Short mmCIF file of C-alpha atoms and ligand atoms in Angstrom, two decimals:
data_model
loop_
_atom_site.label_atom_id
_atom_site.label_comp_id
_atom_site.label_asym_id
_atom_site.label_seq_id
_atom_site.Cartn_x
_atom_site.Cartn_y
_atom_site.Cartn_z
CA MET A 1 -0.03 -0.11 -0.08
CA ARG A 2 1.31 3.36 -1.20
CA ILE A 3 0.31 6.52 1.07
CA ILE A 4 0.50 10.14 -0.78
CA LYS A 5 0.41 12.68 1.52
CA THR A 6 -0.41 16.28 0.00
CA GLU A 7 -0.89 19.58 1.35
CA SER A 8 -4.50 20.34 0.69
CA TYR A 9 -7.52 19.33 -1.05
CA ASP A 10 -6.70 20.60 -4.33
CA ALA A 11 -3.34 19.14 -4.24
CA ALA A 12 -5.04 15.54 -3.13
CA SER A 13 -7.24 16.05 -6.33
CA ARG A 14 -4.73 16.88 -8.75
CA ALA A 15 -2.75 13.88 -7.47
CA CYS A 16 -5.82 11.65 -7.92
CA ALA A 17 -6.66 12.63 -11.31
CA ASN A 18 -2.87 12.28 -12.39
CA LEU A 19 -3.11 8.44 -11.28
CA ILE A 20 -6.37 7.87 -13.31
CA MET A 21 -5.01 9.87 -16.38
CA ALA A 22 -1.98 7.61 -16.07
CA GLN A 23 -4.24 4.72 -16.09
CA ILE A 24 -6.09 6.33 -19.39
CA VAL A 25 -2.90 7.25 -21.21
CA THR A 26 -1.33 3.67 -20.73
CA LYS A 27 -4.54 1.70 -21.58
CA PRO A 28 -6.97 4.03 -23.34
CA ASP A 29 -9.92 1.22 -23.27
CA CYS A 30 -9.42 0.64 -19.65
CA VAL A 31 -12.40 0.02 -17.42
CA LEU A 32 -12.46 2.71 -14.64
CA GLY A 33 -14.49 2.01 -11.35
CA LEU A 34 -15.90 5.22 -10.08
CA ALA A 35 -17.11 6.48 -7.20
CA THR A 36 -19.59 9.41 -5.87
CA GLY A 37 -19.68 11.65 -2.31
CA SER A 38 -18.17 14.94 -2.22
CA THR A 39 -14.40 13.79 -1.73
CA PRO A 40 -14.08 12.89 -5.58
CA ILE A 41 -15.55 16.11 -6.94
CA GLY A 42 -12.08 17.92 -7.12
CA THR A 43 -10.54 14.78 -8.97
CA TYR A 44 -13.45 14.90 -11.41
CA GLU A 45 -13.09 19.00 -12.02
CA ASN A 46 -9.03 17.85 -12.87
CA LEU A 47 -10.11 14.98 -15.42
CA VAL A 48 -12.44 17.38 -17.02
CA ARG A 49 -9.67 20.15 -17.18
CA MET A 50 -7.64 17.39 -18.43
CA TYR A 51 -9.71 16.34 -21.19
CA LYS A 52 -10.48 20.01 -22.29
CA ASP A 53 -6.63 20.46 -22.31
CA GLY A 54 -6.36 17.81 -24.80
CA ASP A 55 -4.58 15.68 -22.44
CA ILE A 56 -6.77 12.79 -22.41
CA SER A 57 -9.58 11.08 -24.29
CA PHE A 58 -12.48 9.00 -22.42
CA ALA A 59 -13.46 7.82 -26.11
CA ALA A 60 -12.64 4.33 -25.48
CA VAL A 61 -13.03 4.10 -21.71
CA ASN A 62 -15.55 1.86 -19.80
CA SER A 63 -16.52 2.63 -16.41
CA VAL A 64 -18.49 0.98 -13.41
CA ASN A 65 -19.86 2.77 -10.52
CA LEU A 66 -19.57 1.40 -6.98
CA ASP A 67 -23.07 1.70 -5.95
CA GLU A 68 -26.65 3.32 -6.39
CA TYR A 69 -29.85 4.01 -4.27
CA LYS A 70 -32.55 1.11 -5.05
CA GLY A 71 -35.62 2.87 -6.52
CA LEU A 72 -33.93 6.26 -7.55
CA SER A 73 -34.40 6.92 -11.49
CA PRO A 74 -31.29 8.35 -13.26
CA GLU A 75 -33.14 11.68 -13.67
CA ASN A 76 -33.48 11.92 -10.02
CA ASP A 77 -30.99 14.38 -8.93
CA GLN A 78 -30.06 12.32 -5.67
CA SER A 79 -29.25 9.23 -7.93
CA TYR A 80 -25.47 8.42 -8.35
CA ARG A 81 -26.00 8.12 -12.32
CA TYR A 82 -27.25 11.84 -12.06
CA PHE A 83 -23.97 12.74 -10.14
CA MET A 84 -21.80 11.10 -12.72
CA ASN A 85 -23.47 12.62 -15.57
CA ASP A 86 -23.23 16.05 -13.84
CA HIS A 87 -19.79 15.95 -12.67
CA LEU A 88 -17.97 13.99 -15.27
CA PHE A 89 -19.77 12.27 -18.05
CA SER A 90 -21.57 15.37 -19.69
CA HIS A 91 -18.24 17.23 -19.71
CA VAL A 92 -15.87 14.62 -21.64
CA ASP A 93 -16.18 12.57 -24.28
CA ILE A 94 -17.04 9.07 -22.69
CA ASP A 95 -19.71 7.09 -24.49
CA ILE A 96 -22.68 7.22 -22.29
CA LYS A 97 -23.55 3.31 -23.52
CA LYS A 98 -19.94 2.46 -22.04
CA THR A 99 -20.99 3.93 -18.60
CA ASN A 100 -22.51 1.73 -15.88
CA VAL A 101 -24.06 2.39 -12.77
CA PRO A 102 -26.16 -0.23 -10.64
CA ASN A 103 -29.93 -0.46 -11.96
CA GLY A 104 -31.77 1.56 -9.19
CA LEU A 105 -34.77 1.02 -11.02
CA GLU A 106 -34.69 -3.03 -10.76
CA PRO A 107 -36.75 -4.06 -8.13
CA ASP A 108 -35.40 -7.47 -8.10
CA ALA A 109 -32.40 -6.97 -6.01
CA ASN A 110 -30.84 -10.18 -6.89
CA LYS A 111 -31.28 -9.76 -10.59
CA ALA A 112 -29.90 -6.20 -9.92
CA CYS A 113 -26.62 -7.66 -8.13
CA GLU A 114 -26.25 -10.35 -10.61
CA ASP A 115 -26.51 -8.36 -13.80
CA TYR A 116 -24.03 -5.84 -12.35
CA GLU A 117 -21.34 -8.53 -11.59
CA GLU A 118 -21.96 -9.84 -15.12
CA ILE A 119 -21.25 -6.34 -16.60
CA ILE A 120 -17.95 -6.48 -14.57
CA LYS A 121 -16.99 -9.83 -15.67
CA LYS A 122 -17.99 -9.06 -19.71
CA LEU A 123 -15.79 -5.96 -19.05
CA GLY A 124 -12.67 -8.07 -18.23
CA GLY A 125 -12.52 -6.70 -14.70
CA ILE A 126 -11.96 -3.19 -13.29
CA ASP A 127 -8.41 -1.73 -13.95
CA LEU A 128 -8.52 1.10 -11.64
CA GLN A 129 -11.10 1.52 -9.03
CA LEU A 130 -11.59 4.82 -7.13
CA LEU A 131 -12.85 4.83 -3.59
CA GLY A 132 -13.65 7.50 -1.06
CA LEU A 133 -13.68 6.60 2.59
CA GLY A 134 -16.87 6.87 4.96
CA PRO A 135 -16.07 8.38 8.29
CA ASN A 136 -16.98 4.90 9.57
CA GLY A 137 -14.50 3.20 7.55
CA HIS A 138 -17.31 2.03 4.69
CA ILE A 139 -16.25 1.82 1.05
CA GLY A 140 -18.98 1.72 -1.30
CA PHE A 141 -22.03 0.99 1.10
CA ASN A 142 -20.25 -1.85 2.50
CA GLU A 143 -20.83 -0.68 6.32
CA PRO A 144 -19.01 -1.75 9.32
CA CYS A 145 -20.34 -5.49 10.06
CA ASP A 146 -19.24 -8.87 11.41
CA GLU A 147 -18.09 -10.10 8.05
CA PHE A 148 -17.00 -8.87 4.60
CA VAL A 149 -19.72 -9.15 2.08
CA LYS A 150 -18.24 -10.39 -1.35
CA LYS A 151 -20.21 -9.67 -4.26
CA THR A 152 -22.49 -6.93 -5.47
CA HIS A 153 -25.36 -6.86 -2.72
CA CYS A 154 -28.39 -5.14 -1.64
CA VAL A 155 -27.92 -3.19 1.56
CA ASP A 156 -30.38 -1.81 4.19
CA LEU A 157 -29.69 2.00 4.88
CA THR A 158 -28.84 2.69 8.37
CA GLN A 159 -31.59 5.07 10.09
CA SER A 160 -29.21 7.80 10.60
CA THR A 161 -28.28 7.88 6.87
CA ILE A 162 -32.16 7.63 5.93
CA GLU A 163 -32.73 10.56 8.11
CA ALA A 164 -29.66 12.40 7.05
CA ASN A 165 -30.77 11.97 3.24
CA SER A 166 -34.36 12.92 4.08
CA ARG A 167 -33.48 16.75 3.93
CA PHE A 168 -32.97 16.00 -0.19
CA PHE A 169 -36.47 14.71 -0.61
CA ALA A 170 -39.98 16.16 -0.48
CA SER A 171 -41.28 13.54 1.83
CA MET A 172 -39.92 10.55 4.12
CA ASP A 173 -41.85 8.04 1.66
CA GLU A 174 -39.40 9.01 -1.12
CA VAL A 175 -36.11 8.72 0.81
CA PRO A 176 -34.33 5.61 -0.34
CA LYS A 177 -33.87 2.81 2.54
CA GLN A 178 -31.69 0.54 0.35
CA ALA A 179 -29.01 0.69 -2.05
CA TYR A 180 -27.16 -1.74 -4.16
CA THR A 181 -23.04 -1.70 -4.05
CA MET A 182 -20.31 -3.69 -5.19
CA GLY A 183 -19.01 -6.11 -2.60
CA ILE A 184 -15.44 -6.14 -0.91
CA GLN A 185 -14.44 -8.93 -3.36
CA THR A 186 -15.62 -7.24 -6.23
CA ILE A 187 -13.46 -4.15 -5.19
CA MET A 188 -10.61 -6.23 -4.08
CA ASN A 189 -10.59 -7.79 -7.68
CA ALA A 190 -9.88 -4.47 -9.50
CA ARG A 191 -6.35 -4.73 -10.59
CA LYS A 192 -5.61 -1.12 -9.19
CA VAL A 193 -7.25 0.81 -6.22
CA VAL A 194 -6.88 4.60 -5.38
CA LEU A 195 -8.64 5.92 -2.37
CA ILE A 196 -8.93 9.50 -1.54
CA ALA A 197 -9.65 10.74 1.72
CA THR A 198 -9.54 14.32 2.85
CA GLY A 199 -10.54 16.45 6.05
CA LYS A 200 -10.09 16.34 9.73
CA ASN A 201 -13.23 14.14 10.04
CA LYS A 202 -11.33 11.42 8.13
CA ALA A 203 -8.14 11.33 10.15
CA GLU A 204 -9.18 8.98 13.04
CA THR A 205 -10.83 6.42 10.48
CA VAL A 206 -7.55 6.78 8.14
CA LYS A 207 -5.41 5.47 11.25
CA LYS A 208 -7.65 2.61 11.92
CA ALA A 209 -8.34 1.58 8.36
CA PHE A 210 -4.60 1.75 7.13
CA PHE A 211 -2.51 1.31 10.45
CA GLY A 212 -4.80 -1.02 12.59
CA PRO A 213 -5.93 -4.32 12.21
CA ILE A 214 -7.98 -5.60 9.43
CA THR A 215 -11.57 -6.11 10.26
CA PRO A 216 -14.81 -6.01 8.81
CA SER A 217 -15.61 -3.32 11.27
CA VAL A 218 -13.67 -1.21 9.42
CA PRO A 219 -14.22 -2.30 5.94
CA ALA A 220 -11.53 -0.14 4.17
CA SER A 221 -8.66 -2.18 6.29
CA ILE A 222 -9.15 -4.97 3.73
CA LEU A 223 -7.26 -2.52 1.31
CA GLN A 224 -4.16 -3.28 3.42
CA LEU A 225 -4.20 -6.70 1.64
CA HIS A 226 -4.51 -5.21 -2.01
CA PRO A 227 -1.38 -5.74 -3.99
CA ASP A 228 -1.63 -2.34 -5.66
CA CYS A 229 -3.70 0.40 -3.60
CA THR A 230 -2.77 3.94 -3.40
CA VAL A 231 -4.17 6.09 -0.58
CA VAL A 232 -4.26 9.86 -1.28
CA LEU A 233 -4.63 11.94 1.50
CA ASP A 234 -4.74 16.01 2.42
CA ALA A 235 -2.48 17.06 5.29
CA ASP A 236 -5.78 16.95 7.67
CA ALA A 237 -6.88 13.49 6.88
CA ALA A 238 -3.09 12.40 7.16
CA SER A 239 -2.61 14.38 10.42
CA LEU A 240 -2.81 11.15 12.82
CA VAL A 241 -0.35 8.69 10.79
C1 F6R B 301 -19.78 6.78 -3.16
C2 F6R B 301 -19.49 5.77 -2.10
C3 F6R B 301 -19.14 6.26 -0.50
C4 F6R B 301 -18.33 7.20 -0.29
C5 F6R B 301 -18.18 7.53 1.16
C6 F6R B 301 -17.24 9.11 1.27
O1 F6R B 301 -19.90 6.02 -4.22
O2 F6R B 301 -19.61 4.57 -2.18
O3 F6R B 301 -18.60 5.20 0.20
O4 F6R B 301 -17.11 7.16 -1.11
O5 F6R B 301 -19.51 7.84 1.89
O6 F6R B 301 -18.23 10.10 0.98
P1 F6R B 301 -17.69 11.62 1.01
O7 F6R B 301 -16.57 11.79 -0.05
O8 F6R B 301 -18.80 12.51 0.75
O9 F6R B 301 -17.04 12.02 2.28
#
């Protein structure tokens, strides 16, 4: 595991985008695993800039996103598909047919999850998986629990997540209660992993996940066993390590 410590959120975002650019330059038809959340927004801004500067093309890139809320349509501005279109796909030359996000509108959870594993398999696996880090150590929607769940699966969102999300919806009924997420093995099978964590509120979790024991109670800790994992931090997130 490599740890890259940078000075600031902007520097971490540039470093992370550079790693993704290197992947695209060395293998233009690579499969990128992508993440949502607030942390990678700066990374996507840098990738858009690199594309506009003529440094990279996404024309041959395939993508698979980590997760999606069950029940949300791509048009819903809280869906992860909407987020990806908004922050990256609409601004670069990626072929939208080559972008994949778990199908939030598939009511049959087994089907949604098996279909997604099949998509990843057919693409030949993930070349580079980008991850954020949950304040509780989650990656994707793999929350702390007693054992690592391997494959893409459906998770029940915790009451605190449901309540936190309720501010984005007109009524409690509309707030998603479940999500589809890649499993730990799906993530670990990626040939490269790049995790970005920034901000003071991630410092304790960074220490636990990458310098503590490997345990499903801190899901990101499994990345210590990945053969090619790079963790990009800003000074705040790196402050305890
Ligand atoms: C996003 C995802 C989540 C986030 C994590 C950190 O697709 O799967 O695991 O990466 O919750 O979110 P932020 O970056 O908002 O702190």
